[in-house]
CSV table of C-alpha atoms in Angstrom, one decimal:
chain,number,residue,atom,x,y,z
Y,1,UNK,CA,13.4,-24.3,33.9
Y,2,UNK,CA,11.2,-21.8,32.0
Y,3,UNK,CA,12.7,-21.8,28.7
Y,4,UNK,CA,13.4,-25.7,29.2
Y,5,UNK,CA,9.6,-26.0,29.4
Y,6,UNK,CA,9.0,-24.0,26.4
Y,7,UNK,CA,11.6,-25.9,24.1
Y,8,UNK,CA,9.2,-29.0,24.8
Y,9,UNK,CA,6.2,-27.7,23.8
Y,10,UNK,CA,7.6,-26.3,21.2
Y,11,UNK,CA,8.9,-29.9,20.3
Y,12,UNK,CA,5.7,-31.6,21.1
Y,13,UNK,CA,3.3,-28.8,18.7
Y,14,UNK,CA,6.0,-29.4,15.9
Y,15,UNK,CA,5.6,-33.0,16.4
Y,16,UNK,CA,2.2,-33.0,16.4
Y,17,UNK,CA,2.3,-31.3,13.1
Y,18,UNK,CA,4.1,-34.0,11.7
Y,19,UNK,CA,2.1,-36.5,12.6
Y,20,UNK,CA,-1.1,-34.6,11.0
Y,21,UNK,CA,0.7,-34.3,7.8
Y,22,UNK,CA,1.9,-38.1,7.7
Y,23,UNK,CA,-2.2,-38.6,8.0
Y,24,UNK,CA,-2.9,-36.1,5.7
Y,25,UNK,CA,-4.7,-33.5,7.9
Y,26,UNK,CA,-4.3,-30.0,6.8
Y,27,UNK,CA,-5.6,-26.8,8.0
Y,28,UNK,CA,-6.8,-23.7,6.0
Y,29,UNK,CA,-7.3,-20.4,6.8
Y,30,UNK,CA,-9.7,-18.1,7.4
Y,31,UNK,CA,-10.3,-15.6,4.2
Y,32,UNK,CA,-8.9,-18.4,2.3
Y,33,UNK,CA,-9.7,-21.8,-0.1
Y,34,UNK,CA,-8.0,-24.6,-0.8
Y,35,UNK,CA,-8.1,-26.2,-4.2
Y,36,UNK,CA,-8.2,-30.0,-3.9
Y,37,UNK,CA,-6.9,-32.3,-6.5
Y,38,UNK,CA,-7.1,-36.4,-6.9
Y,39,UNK,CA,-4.3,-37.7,-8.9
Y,40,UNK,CA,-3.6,-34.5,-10.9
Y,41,UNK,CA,-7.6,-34.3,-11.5
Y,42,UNK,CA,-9.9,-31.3,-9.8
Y,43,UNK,CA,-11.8,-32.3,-6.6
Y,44,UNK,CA,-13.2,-30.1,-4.6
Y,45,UNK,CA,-12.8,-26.5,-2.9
Y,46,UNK,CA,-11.8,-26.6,0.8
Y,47,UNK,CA,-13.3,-24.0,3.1
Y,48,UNK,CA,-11.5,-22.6,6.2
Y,49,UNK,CA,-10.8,-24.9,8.5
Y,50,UNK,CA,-9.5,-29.3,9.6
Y,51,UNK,CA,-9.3,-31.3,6.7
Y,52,UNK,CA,-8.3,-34.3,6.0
Y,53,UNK,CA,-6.4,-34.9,3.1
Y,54,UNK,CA,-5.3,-38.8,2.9
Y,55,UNK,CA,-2.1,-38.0,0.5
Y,56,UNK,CA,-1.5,-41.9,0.3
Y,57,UNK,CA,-5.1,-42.2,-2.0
Y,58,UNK,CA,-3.9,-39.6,-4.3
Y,59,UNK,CA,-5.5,-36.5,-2.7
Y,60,UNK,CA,-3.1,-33.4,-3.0
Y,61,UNK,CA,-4.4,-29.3,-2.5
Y,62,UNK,CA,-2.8,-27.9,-5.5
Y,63,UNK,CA,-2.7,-24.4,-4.4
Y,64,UNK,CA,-4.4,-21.6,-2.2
Y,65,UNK,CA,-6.8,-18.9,-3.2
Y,66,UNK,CA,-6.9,-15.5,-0.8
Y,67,UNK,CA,-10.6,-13.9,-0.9
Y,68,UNK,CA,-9.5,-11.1,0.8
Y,69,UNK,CA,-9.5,-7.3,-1.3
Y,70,UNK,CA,-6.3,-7.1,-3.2
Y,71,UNK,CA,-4.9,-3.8,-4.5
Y,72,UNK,CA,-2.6,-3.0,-7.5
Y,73,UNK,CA,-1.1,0.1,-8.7
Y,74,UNK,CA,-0.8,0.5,-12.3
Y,75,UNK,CA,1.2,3.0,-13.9
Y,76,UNK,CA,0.3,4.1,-17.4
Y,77,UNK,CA,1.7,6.7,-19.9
Y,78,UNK,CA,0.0,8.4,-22.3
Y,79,UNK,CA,-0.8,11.3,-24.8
Y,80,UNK,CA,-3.7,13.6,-24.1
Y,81,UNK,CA,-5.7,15.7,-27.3
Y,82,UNK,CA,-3.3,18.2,-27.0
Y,83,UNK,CA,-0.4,16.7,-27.1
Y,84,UNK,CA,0.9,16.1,-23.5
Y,85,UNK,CA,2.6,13.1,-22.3
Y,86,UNK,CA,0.9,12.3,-18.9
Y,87,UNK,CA,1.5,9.3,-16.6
Y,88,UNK,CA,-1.8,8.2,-14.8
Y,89,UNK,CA,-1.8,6.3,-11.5
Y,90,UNK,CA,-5.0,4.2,-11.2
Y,91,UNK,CA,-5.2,1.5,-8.4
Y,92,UNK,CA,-7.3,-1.4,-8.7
Y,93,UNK,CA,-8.7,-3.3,-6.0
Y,94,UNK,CA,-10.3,-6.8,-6.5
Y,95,UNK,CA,-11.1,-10.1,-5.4
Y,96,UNK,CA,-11.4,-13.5,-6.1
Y,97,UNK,CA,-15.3,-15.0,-5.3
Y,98,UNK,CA,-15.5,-18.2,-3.1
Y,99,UNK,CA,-18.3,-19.5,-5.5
Y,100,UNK,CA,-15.7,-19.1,-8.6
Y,101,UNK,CA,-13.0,-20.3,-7.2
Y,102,UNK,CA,-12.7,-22.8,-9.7
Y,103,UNK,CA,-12.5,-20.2,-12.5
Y,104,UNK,CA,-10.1,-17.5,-10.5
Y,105,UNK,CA,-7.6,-20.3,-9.6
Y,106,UNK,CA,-6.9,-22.6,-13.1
Y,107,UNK,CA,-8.3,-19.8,-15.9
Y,108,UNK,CA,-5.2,-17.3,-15.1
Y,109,UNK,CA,-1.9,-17.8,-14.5
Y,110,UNK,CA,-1.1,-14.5,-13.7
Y,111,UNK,CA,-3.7,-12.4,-12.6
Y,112,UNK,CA,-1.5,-9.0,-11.7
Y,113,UNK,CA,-0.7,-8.9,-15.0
Y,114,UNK,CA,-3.9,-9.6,-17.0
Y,115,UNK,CA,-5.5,-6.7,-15.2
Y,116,UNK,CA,-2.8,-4.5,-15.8
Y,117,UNK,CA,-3.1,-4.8,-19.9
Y,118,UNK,CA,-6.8,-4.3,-19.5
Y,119,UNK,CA,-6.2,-0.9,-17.7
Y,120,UNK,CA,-3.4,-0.1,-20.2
Y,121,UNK,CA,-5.6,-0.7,-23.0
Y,122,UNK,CA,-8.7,1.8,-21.6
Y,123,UNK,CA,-6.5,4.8,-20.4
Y,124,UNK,CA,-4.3,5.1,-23.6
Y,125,UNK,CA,-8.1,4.7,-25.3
Y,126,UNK,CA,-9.4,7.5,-23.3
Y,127,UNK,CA,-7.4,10.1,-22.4
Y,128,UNK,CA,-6.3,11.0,-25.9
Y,129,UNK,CA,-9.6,11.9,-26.2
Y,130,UNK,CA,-9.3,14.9,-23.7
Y,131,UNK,CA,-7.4,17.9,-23.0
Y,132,UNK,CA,-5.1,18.4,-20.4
Y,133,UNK,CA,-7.5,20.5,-17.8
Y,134,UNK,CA,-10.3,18.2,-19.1
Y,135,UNK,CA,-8.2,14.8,-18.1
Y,136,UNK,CA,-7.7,16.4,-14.7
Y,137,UNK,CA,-11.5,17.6,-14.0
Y,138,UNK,CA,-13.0,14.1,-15.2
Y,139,UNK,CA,-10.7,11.5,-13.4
Y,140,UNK,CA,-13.4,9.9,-12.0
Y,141,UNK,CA,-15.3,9.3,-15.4
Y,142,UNK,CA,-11.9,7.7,-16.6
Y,143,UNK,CA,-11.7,5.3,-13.8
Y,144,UNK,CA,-15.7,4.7,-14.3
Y,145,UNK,CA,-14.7,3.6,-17.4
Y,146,UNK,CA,-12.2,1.4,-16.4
Y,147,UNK,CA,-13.9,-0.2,-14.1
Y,148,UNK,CA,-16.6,-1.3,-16.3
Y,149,UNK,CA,-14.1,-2.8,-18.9
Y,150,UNK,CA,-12.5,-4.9,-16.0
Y,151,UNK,CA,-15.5,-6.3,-14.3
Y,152,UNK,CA,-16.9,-7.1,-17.5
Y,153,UNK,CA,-13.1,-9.0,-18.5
Y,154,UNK,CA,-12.5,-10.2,-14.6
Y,155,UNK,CA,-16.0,-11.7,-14.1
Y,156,UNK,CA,-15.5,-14.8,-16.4
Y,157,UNK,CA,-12.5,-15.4,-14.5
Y,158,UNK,CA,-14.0,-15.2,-11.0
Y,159,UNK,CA,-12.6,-11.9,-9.6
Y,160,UNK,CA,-15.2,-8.9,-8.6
Y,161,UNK,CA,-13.4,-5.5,-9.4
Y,162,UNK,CA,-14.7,-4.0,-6.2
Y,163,UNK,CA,-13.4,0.0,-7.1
Y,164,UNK,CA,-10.8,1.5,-9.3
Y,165,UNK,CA,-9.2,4.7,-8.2
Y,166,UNK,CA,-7.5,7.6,-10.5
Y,167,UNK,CA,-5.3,8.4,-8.1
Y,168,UNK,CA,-2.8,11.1,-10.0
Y,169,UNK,CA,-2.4,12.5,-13.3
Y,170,UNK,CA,1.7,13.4,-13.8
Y,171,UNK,CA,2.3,15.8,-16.8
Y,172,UNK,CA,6.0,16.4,-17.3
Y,173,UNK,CA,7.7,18.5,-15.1
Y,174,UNK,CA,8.4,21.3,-17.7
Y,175,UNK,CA,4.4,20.8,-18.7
Y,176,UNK,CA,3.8,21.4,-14.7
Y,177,UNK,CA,6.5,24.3,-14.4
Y,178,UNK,CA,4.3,25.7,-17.0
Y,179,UNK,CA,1.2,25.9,-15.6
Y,180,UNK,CA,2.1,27.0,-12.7
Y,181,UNK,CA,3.9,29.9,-14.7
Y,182,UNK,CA,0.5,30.6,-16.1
Y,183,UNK,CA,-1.3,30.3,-12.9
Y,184,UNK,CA,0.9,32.4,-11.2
Y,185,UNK,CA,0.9,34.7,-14.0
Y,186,UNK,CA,-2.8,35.3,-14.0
Y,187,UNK,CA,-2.9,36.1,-10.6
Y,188,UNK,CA,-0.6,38.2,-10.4
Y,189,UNK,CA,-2.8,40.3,-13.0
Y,190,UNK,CA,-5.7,39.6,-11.1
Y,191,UNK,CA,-3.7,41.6,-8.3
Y,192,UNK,CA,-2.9,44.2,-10.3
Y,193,UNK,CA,-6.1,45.0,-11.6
Y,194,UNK,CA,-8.2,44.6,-8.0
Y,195,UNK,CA,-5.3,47.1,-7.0
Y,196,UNK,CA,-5.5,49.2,-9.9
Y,197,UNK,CA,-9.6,49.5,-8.7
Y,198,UNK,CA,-8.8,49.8,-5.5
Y,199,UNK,CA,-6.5,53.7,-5.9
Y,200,UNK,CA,-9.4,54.2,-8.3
Y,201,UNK,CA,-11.8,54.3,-5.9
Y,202,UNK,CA,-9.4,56.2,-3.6
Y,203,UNK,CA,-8.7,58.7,-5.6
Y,204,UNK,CA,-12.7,59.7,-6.6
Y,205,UNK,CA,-13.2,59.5,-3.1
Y,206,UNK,CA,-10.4,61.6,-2.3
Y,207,UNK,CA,-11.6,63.9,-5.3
Y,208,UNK,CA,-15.1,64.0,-4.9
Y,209,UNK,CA,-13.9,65.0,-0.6
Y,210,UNK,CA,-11.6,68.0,-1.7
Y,211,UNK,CA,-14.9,68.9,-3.5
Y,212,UNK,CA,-17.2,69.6,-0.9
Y,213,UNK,CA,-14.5,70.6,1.3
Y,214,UNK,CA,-13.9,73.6,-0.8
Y,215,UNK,CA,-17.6,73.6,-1.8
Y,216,UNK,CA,-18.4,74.2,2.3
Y,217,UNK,CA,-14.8,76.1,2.7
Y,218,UNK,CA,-16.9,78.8,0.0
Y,219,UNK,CA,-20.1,78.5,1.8
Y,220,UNK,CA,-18.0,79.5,5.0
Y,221,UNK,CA,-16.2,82.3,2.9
Y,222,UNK,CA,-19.3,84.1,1.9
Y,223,UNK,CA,-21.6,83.4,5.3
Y,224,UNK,CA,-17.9,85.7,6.6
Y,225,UNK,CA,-17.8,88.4,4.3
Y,226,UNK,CA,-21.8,88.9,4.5
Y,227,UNK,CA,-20.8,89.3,8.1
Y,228,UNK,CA,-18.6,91.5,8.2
Y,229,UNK,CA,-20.8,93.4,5.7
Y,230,UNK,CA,-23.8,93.6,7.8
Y,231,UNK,CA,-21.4,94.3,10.7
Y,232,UNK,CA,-20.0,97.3,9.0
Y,233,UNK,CA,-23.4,98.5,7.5
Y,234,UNK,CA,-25.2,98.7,11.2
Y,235,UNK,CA,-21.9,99.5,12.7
Y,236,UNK,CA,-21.9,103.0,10.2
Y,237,UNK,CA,-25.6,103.6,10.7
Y,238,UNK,CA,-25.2,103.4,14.7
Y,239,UNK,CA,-22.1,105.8,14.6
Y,240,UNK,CA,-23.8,107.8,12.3
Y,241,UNK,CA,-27.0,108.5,14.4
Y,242,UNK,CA,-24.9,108.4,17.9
Y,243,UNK,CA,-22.4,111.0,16.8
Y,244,UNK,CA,-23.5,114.1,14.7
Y,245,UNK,CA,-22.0,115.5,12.1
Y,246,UNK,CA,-20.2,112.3,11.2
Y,247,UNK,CA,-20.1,110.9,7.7
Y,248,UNK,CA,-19.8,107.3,5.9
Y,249,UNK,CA,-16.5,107.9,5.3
Y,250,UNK,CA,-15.1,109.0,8.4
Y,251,UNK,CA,-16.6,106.1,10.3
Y,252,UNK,CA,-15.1,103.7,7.0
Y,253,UNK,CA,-11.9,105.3,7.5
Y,254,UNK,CA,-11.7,104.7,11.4
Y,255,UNK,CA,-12.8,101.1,11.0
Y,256,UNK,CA,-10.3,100.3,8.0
Y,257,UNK,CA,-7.3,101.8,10.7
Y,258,UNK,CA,-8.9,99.6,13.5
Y,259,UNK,CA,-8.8,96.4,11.6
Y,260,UNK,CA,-5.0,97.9,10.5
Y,261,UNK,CA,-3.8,98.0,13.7
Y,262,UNK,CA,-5.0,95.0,15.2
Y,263,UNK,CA,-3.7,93.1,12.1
Y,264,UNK,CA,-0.3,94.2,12.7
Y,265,UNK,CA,-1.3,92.9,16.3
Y,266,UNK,CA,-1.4,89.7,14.8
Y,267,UNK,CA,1.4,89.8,13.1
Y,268,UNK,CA,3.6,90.3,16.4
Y,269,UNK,CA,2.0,88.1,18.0
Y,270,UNK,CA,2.4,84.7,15.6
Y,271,UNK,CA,5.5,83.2,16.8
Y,272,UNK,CA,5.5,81.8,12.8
Y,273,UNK,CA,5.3,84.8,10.8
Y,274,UNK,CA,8.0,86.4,8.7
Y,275,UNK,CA,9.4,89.7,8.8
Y,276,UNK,CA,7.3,92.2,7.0
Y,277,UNK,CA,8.5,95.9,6.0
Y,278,UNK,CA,5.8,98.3,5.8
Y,279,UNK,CA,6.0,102.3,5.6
Y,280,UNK,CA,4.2,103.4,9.2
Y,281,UNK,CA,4.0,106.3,10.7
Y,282,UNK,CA,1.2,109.2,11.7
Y,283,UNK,CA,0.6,109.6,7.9
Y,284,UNK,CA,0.9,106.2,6.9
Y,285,UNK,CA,-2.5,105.5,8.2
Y,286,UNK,CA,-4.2,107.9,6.0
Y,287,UNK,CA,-2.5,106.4,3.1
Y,288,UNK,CA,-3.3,102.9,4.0
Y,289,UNK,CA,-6.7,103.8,4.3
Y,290,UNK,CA,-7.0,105.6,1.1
Y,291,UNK,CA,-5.3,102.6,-0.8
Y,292,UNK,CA,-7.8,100.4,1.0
Y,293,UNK,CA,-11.0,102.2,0.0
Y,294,UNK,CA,-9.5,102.6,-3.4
Y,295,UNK,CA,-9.1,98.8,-4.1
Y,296,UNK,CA,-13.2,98.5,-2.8
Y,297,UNK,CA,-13.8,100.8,-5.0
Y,298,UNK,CA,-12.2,99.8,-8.2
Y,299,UNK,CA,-13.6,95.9,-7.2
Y,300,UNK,CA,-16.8,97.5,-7.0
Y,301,UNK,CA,-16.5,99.0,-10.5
Y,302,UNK,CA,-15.1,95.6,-12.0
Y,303,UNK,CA,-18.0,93.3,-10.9
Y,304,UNK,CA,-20.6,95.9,-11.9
């Protein structure tokens, strides 16, 4: 029942059609114009909306005219300065103006292709002019330019170039493999050099630490040794007044076979040291000693 409805109204809007064509009415549009014509002859421009167009007295619409923003993408190859065949992408987007209608709809026959020799004829007249990187870092100065050149062409002919885009600039693709060779290239040095820095700085720090490591390793050395030199000097003069009859040298000689002893202590003891051989016995210690206070003696005699 449903779909038996809707096959009659579909009948009856269809018919009604008809009957407004066999009286001539007409409807246009919105965003749109009709161009009216009276036996071949221009009339008038129909807005959107009812008309009436009696087609038995000679009135005809000769054609439509959208005023809505058109786009076309133009495809253009060229040469730059340097020698590089380039393909630029520009899109143009225009109009046609309700008040030149007139103009936009019998002036061109084919619109499309009108605009597309003017934008031919200003990139391959300005891009030669520049460099590769310079084509690429001024794209919007070339589509400034060819946006002036087409509203000043278009205008006369009722269209309103409302922007023109660059939108890509294609070297060929062994001109792209290229620079990306050279910009992979230069950062790789960049790398290497920032790296190179990098152990430079490392290494003086490293240096200038082993520096006053052993610069405070020394300091520690001699704050020891004067130590152990004022520890000897009041240890002598104590033993000396405590015990009479005692000498320098026989309380040197009983403190060099002290610190003997308890360095072979040590040696026994560290669980990392090697084997050592030495000649010991009850006379050994007098030898020791005397090949001790030999070698102070002889050191004394070199620095002096």
């Amino acid at each position: 029942m449903l779909s038996f409805i809707h096959s009659q109204s579909l009948s009856s809007v269809a018919g009604l059609v008809k009957m407004g064509l066999v009286l001539g009415c007409l409807q246009v549009d919105q965003s749109t114009v009709a161009i009216k014509e009276v036996f071949g002859k221009y009339d008038e421009i129909l807005e959107p909306g009812c008309h009436c167009v009696p087609w038995f007295f000679g009135n005809q619409i000769a054609g439509y005219l959208s005023l809505r923003v058109q786009q076309l993408d133009v495809r253009c190859e060229t040469k730059t300065k340097d020698n590089v065949f380039v393909t630029v992408v520009a899109s143009i987007q225009y109009r046609a103006l309700a008040e030149k209608a007139f103009d936009a709809f019998y002036k061109l026959s084919n619109t499309r292709e009108q605009i597309q020799a003017y934008v031919f004829d200003v990139i391959r007249a300005t891009v030669p002019k520049m460099e590769l990187d310079t084509s690429f870092e001024q794209k919007n100065e070339i589509g400034k330019a060819v946006e002036e050149e087409l509203e000043k062409a278009m205008s006369a002919y009722g269209y309103e170039i409302v922007q023109t885009l660059i939108v890509d600039i294609e070297p060929d693709e062994r001109v792209k493999r290229a620079m990306n060779e050279i910009n992979a290239a230069a950062r790789l040095r960049a790398a290497s050099t920032d790296k190179a820095e990098a152990e430079k700085i490392l290494l003086i720090k490293k240096a200038e630490g082993e520096a006053e490591s052993k610069y405070l390793s020394g300091l520690g050395i001699a704050r020891q040794r004067q130590a152990i030199v004022d520890g000897l000097r009041d240890s002598v003069l104590a033993f000396s007044e405590n015990v009479p009859g005692t000498t320098s040298k026989d309380v040197m000689d009983m403190v060099l076979v002290t610190q003997y002893f308890d360095t072979l202590k040590e040696i026994g003891a560290s669980s990392k040291s090697n084997s050592v051989f030495i000649p010991h016995g009850p006379a050994a210690v007098k030898d020791v000693a005397s090949q001790i206070r030999d070698g102070l003696l002889q050191g004394n005699a070199a620095q002096s």
